Amino acid sequence: MQNYFIAGTDSGVGKSFVLCALLRDLCARGIDAIGYKPVACGERTEARDIRNAINKPTYKLQLINPIYLRTQAEPMMAAELERKELSLQEMVQGYETLASAHQMVLVDGCGGWETPLAVGLSMADVAAALALPIILVVNNRPGAASLVQLTLRAIRERGLTCAGVVLNHIGEEWSTASVTISRVITELTGLPILAELIHGQDYLDSEEVLP
């Protein structure tokens, strides 16, 4: 089965939320799927959410999230403060371990597309090394179309493919911009809108979302 890299246009757009919703549906369909969070800072909330989504409370967090930095900061600075070196090879090996043991792996990026991990190393380098199709998550708000275009350009410059966009409506209120943004993104980029989550929606149909 095809594995995917779940990327975001920025931090806090709901990448992990979308990933876990997909995992719950995949597991309900009998698919042995797992989420992978290469790097986490501050808390291991996303890794624990992944473990809950697959309903395996004893699954080792170290496998889901091999690099954990306790400092709540950009990974680059958190690693420097904790005197740790972030290794691209370690992140790739962690993915390969899960990919060899499960039918499907969904990789959860850290922050935005170019989140710095070290001088000369960003989350985009991790995505490029894994060479997986990208599912781009964006907060449905004014300005989203610009962020999607900028991120998509960066994805394509890496020689990667973006499978489509998931619009996550984080706020409760709707505006003309949020109602029409899907058409704007589709017409400007040619990307399909794989799903539109309304505020509070915690489920997704994996068969509809994953190409």
Short mmCIF file of C-alpha atoms in Angstrom, two decimals:
data_model
loop_
_atom_site.label_atom_id
_atom_site.label_comp_id
_atom_site.label_asym_id
_atom_site.label_seq_id
_atom_site.Cartn_x
_atom_site.Cartn_y
_atom_site.Cartn_z
CA MET A 1 0.00 0.00 0.00
CA GLN A 2 1.10 3.58 -0.59
CA ASN A 3 2.69 5.50 2.30
CA TYR A 4 2.32 9.28 2.61
CA PHE A 5 4.03 12.28 4.14
CA ILE A 6 1.55 14.60 5.88
CA ALA A 7 2.89 18.15 5.55
CA GLY A 8 1.49 21.49 6.61
CA THR A 9 1.66 25.02 5.30
CA ASP A 10 2.54 26.11 8.86
CA SER A 11 2.55 24.97 12.47
CA GLY A 12 -0.81 24.40 14.12
CA VAL A 13 -2.77 23.62 10.94
CA GLY A 14 -3.82 20.16 12.14
CA LYS A 15 -1.38 17.74 10.49
CA SER A 16 -1.40 15.33 13.43
CA PHE A 17 -5.16 15.69 13.81
CA VAL A 18 -5.70 14.71 10.17
CA LEU A 19 -3.18 11.88 10.40
CA CYS A 20 -4.85 10.37 13.46
CA ALA A 21 -8.31 10.63 11.88
CA LEU A 22 -7.00 8.71 8.87
CA LEU A 23 -5.32 6.12 11.10
CA ARG A 24 -8.53 5.45 13.01
CA ASP A 25 -10.43 4.84 9.78
CA LEU A 26 -7.68 2.69 8.27
CA CYS A 27 -7.50 0.51 11.38
CA ALA A 28 -11.30 0.21 11.45
CA ARG A 29 -11.06 -1.18 7.90
CA GLY A 30 -8.59 -3.82 9.07
CA ILE A 31 -5.50 -2.17 7.59
CA ASP A 32 -2.31 -2.41 9.66
CA ALA A 33 -1.41 1.28 9.54
CA ILE A 34 0.93 3.29 11.76
CA GLY A 35 1.90 6.94 12.13
CA TYR A 36 5.49 8.13 12.31
CA LYS A 37 6.61 11.35 14.01
CA PRO A 38 10.35 11.67 13.34
CA VAL A 39 10.86 14.71 15.58
CA ALA A 40 8.87 16.12 18.50
CA CYS A 41 9.64 19.06 20.76
CA GLY A 42 8.23 19.92 24.17
CA GLU A 43 5.68 17.15 24.49
CA ARG A 44 5.04 13.78 22.94
CA THR A 45 1.35 14.51 22.54
CA GLU A 46 1.26 13.67 18.83
CA ALA A 47 3.06 10.36 19.35
CA ARG A 48 0.62 9.39 22.08
CA ASP A 49 -2.30 10.43 19.87
CA ILE A 50 -0.94 8.15 17.15
CA ARG A 51 -0.71 5.28 19.62
CA ASN A 52 -4.29 5.91 20.73
CA ALA A 53 -5.49 6.11 17.13
CA ILE A 54 -4.20 2.61 16.37
CA ASN A 55 -5.55 1.38 19.72
CA LYS A 56 -2.26 -0.17 20.80
CA PRO A 57 -1.54 1.31 24.25
CA THR A 58 1.66 -0.69 24.70
CA TYR A 59 3.21 0.29 21.36
CA LYS A 60 6.63 1.82 22.03
CA LEU A 61 6.65 5.60 21.66
CA GLN A 62 10.31 5.39 20.68
CA LEU A 63 9.32 3.63 17.46
CA ILE A 64 6.65 6.19 16.63
CA ASN A 65 8.82 9.13 17.66
CA PRO A 66 12.55 8.31 17.69
CA ILE A 67 13.78 11.87 18.29
CA TYR A 68 12.21 13.59 21.28
CA LEU A 69 13.45 16.98 22.50
CA ARG A 70 12.03 18.20 25.79
CA THR A 71 12.58 21.88 25.01
CA GLN A 72 9.59 23.67 23.48
CA ALA A 73 11.33 25.49 20.65
CA GLU A 74 12.26 25.10 16.99
CA PRO A 75 13.92 21.68 16.71
CA MET A 76 17.18 23.32 15.66
CA MET A 77 17.40 25.34 18.88
CA ALA A 78 15.94 22.59 21.09
CA ALA A 79 18.66 20.23 19.88
CA GLU A 80 21.37 22.82 20.47
CA LEU A 81 20.15 23.53 24.00
CA GLU A 82 20.02 19.82 24.79
CA ARG A 83 23.36 19.18 23.07
CA LYS A 84 21.93 16.69 20.64
CA GLU A 85 22.58 16.25 16.94
CA LEU A 86 19.60 15.53 14.73
CA SER A 87 20.43 12.84 12.21
CA LEU A 88 18.66 12.50 8.88
CA GLN A 89 19.85 8.90 8.72
CA GLU A 90 18.22 8.11 12.07
CA MET A 91 14.92 9.59 10.88
CA VAL A 92 15.01 7.59 7.65
CA GLN A 93 15.93 4.39 9.49
CA GLY A 94 13.03 4.92 11.89
CA TYR A 95 10.66 5.17 8.94
CA GLU A 96 12.10 2.07 7.27
CA THR A 97 11.69 0.08 10.49
CA LEU A 98 7.97 0.89 10.59
CA ALA A 99 7.50 0.43 6.84
CA SER A 100 8.91 -3.09 7.06
CA ALA A 101 6.53 -4.01 9.90
CA HIS A 102 3.24 -2.41 8.78
CA GLN A 103 1.05 -2.25 5.68
CA MET A 104 0.96 1.53 5.65
CA VAL A 105 2.91 4.37 7.24
CA LEU A 106 1.73 7.98 7.49
CA VAL A 107 4.59 10.34 8.31
CA ASP A 108 3.80 13.41 10.42
CA GLY A 109 5.96 16.40 9.60
CA CYS A 110 7.12 18.82 12.27
CA GLY A 111 5.86 22.39 11.87
CA GLY A 112 5.86 23.90 8.40
CA TRP A 113 7.52 22.57 5.27
CA GLU A 114 10.98 24.09 5.89
CA THR A 115 11.07 23.77 9.69
CA PRO A 116 14.80 23.97 10.54
CA LEU A 117 16.28 20.90 12.22
CA ALA A 118 19.93 21.97 12.01
CA VAL A 119 22.09 24.22 9.87
CA GLY A 120 21.62 22.84 6.38
CA LEU A 121 18.87 20.40 7.41
CA SER A 122 15.12 20.98 7.41
CA MET A 123 11.92 18.95 7.54
CA ALA A 124 11.78 19.27 3.76
CA ASP A 125 15.05 17.31 3.58
CA VAL A 126 13.40 14.51 5.54
CA ALA A 127 10.46 14.48 3.12
CA ALA A 128 12.85 14.45 0.15
CA ALA A 129 14.84 11.54 1.63
CA LEU A 130 11.66 9.51 2.15
CA ALA A 131 10.42 10.43 -1.36
CA LEU A 132 6.77 9.88 -0.46
CA PRO A 133 3.77 11.62 -2.04
CA ILE A 134 2.73 14.63 0.03
CA ILE A 135 -0.68 15.34 1.49
CA LEU A 136 -0.79 19.05 2.31
CA VAL A 137 -2.87 20.20 5.29
CA VAL A 138 -3.91 23.85 5.45
CA ASN A 139 -5.93 25.87 7.92
CA ASN A 140 -9.04 27.09 6.07
CA ARG A 141 -8.69 30.82 6.59
CA PRO A 142 -8.04 33.97 4.55
CA GLY A 143 -4.59 33.75 2.98
CA ALA A 144 -4.63 29.96 2.71
CA ALA A 145 -4.36 29.99 -1.08
CA SER A 146 -1.11 31.94 -0.94
CA LEU A 147 0.37 29.54 1.62
CA VAL A 148 -0.64 26.52 -0.46
CA GLN A 149 0.98 27.97 -3.58
CA LEU A 150 4.23 28.78 -1.77
CA THR A 151 4.43 25.36 -0.15
CA LEU A 152 3.49 23.54 -3.34
CA ARG A 153 6.25 25.36 -5.23
CA ALA A 154 8.76 24.27 -2.58
CA ILE A 155 7.48 20.67 -2.72
CA ARG A 156 7.85 20.53 -6.49
CA GLU A 157 11.32 22.07 -6.35
CA ARG A 158 12.31 19.02 -4.32
CA GLY A 159 11.07 16.76 -7.10
CA LEU A 160 8.20 15.51 -4.95
CA THR A 161 4.54 15.02 -5.79
CA CYS A 162 1.68 16.58 -3.87
CA ALA A 163 -1.31 14.22 -3.93
CA GLY A 164 -3.75 16.89 -2.81
CA VAL A 165 -4.92 19.24 -0.09
CA VAL A 166 -6.87 18.70 3.11
CA LEU A 167 -8.66 21.85 4.28
CA ASN A 168 -8.98 21.94 8.05
CA HIS A 169 -11.44 24.54 9.34
CA ILE A 170 -9.95 25.24 12.76
CA GLY A 171 -12.12 28.22 13.65
CA GLU A 172 -15.82 27.99 14.41
CA GLU A 173 -16.94 30.88 12.22
CA TRP A 174 -17.28 30.74 8.43
CA SER A 175 -16.58 33.54 6.00
CA THR A 176 -16.88 34.01 2.27
CA ALA A 177 -13.15 33.27 2.04
CA SER A 178 -13.40 29.93 3.84
CA VAL A 179 -16.42 28.84 1.78
CA THR A 180 -14.76 29.64 -1.54
CA ILE A 181 -11.11 28.76 -0.82
CA SER A 182 -11.37 25.21 -2.16
CA ARG A 183 -12.25 26.48 -5.64
CA VAL A 184 -9.46 29.06 -5.52
CA ILE A 185 -6.85 26.44 -4.57
CA THR A 186 -8.03 23.98 -7.22
CA GLU A 187 -8.07 26.55 -10.01
CA LEU A 188 -4.67 28.02 -9.09
CA THR A 189 -2.78 24.80 -8.44
CA GLY A 190 -4.66 21.99 -10.14
CA LEU A 191 -4.54 20.04 -6.88
CA PRO A 192 -7.59 18.10 -5.73
CA ILE A 193 -9.21 18.94 -2.40
CA LEU A 194 -9.05 15.54 -0.72
CA ALA A 195 -11.19 16.55 2.25
CA GLU A 196 -12.69 19.55 4.02
CA LEU A 197 -12.95 19.16 7.77
CA ILE A 198 -15.47 21.34 9.57
CA HIS A 199 -14.69 22.61 13.06
CA GLY A 200 -14.76 19.72 15.54
CA GLN A 201 -14.86 16.96 12.92
CA ASP A 202 -12.58 14.13 14.05
CA TYR A 203 -13.25 11.49 11.39
CA LEU A 204 -12.18 11.04 7.78
CA ASP A 205 -12.93 8.42 5.15
CA SER A 206 -9.50 7.11 4.24
CA GLU A 207 -10.77 5.63 0.97
CA GLU A 208 -11.86 9.10 -0.17
CA VAL A 209 -8.83 10.99 1.14
CA LEU A 210 -5.93 8.74 0.18
CA PRO A 211 -5.52 8.66 -3.63
#
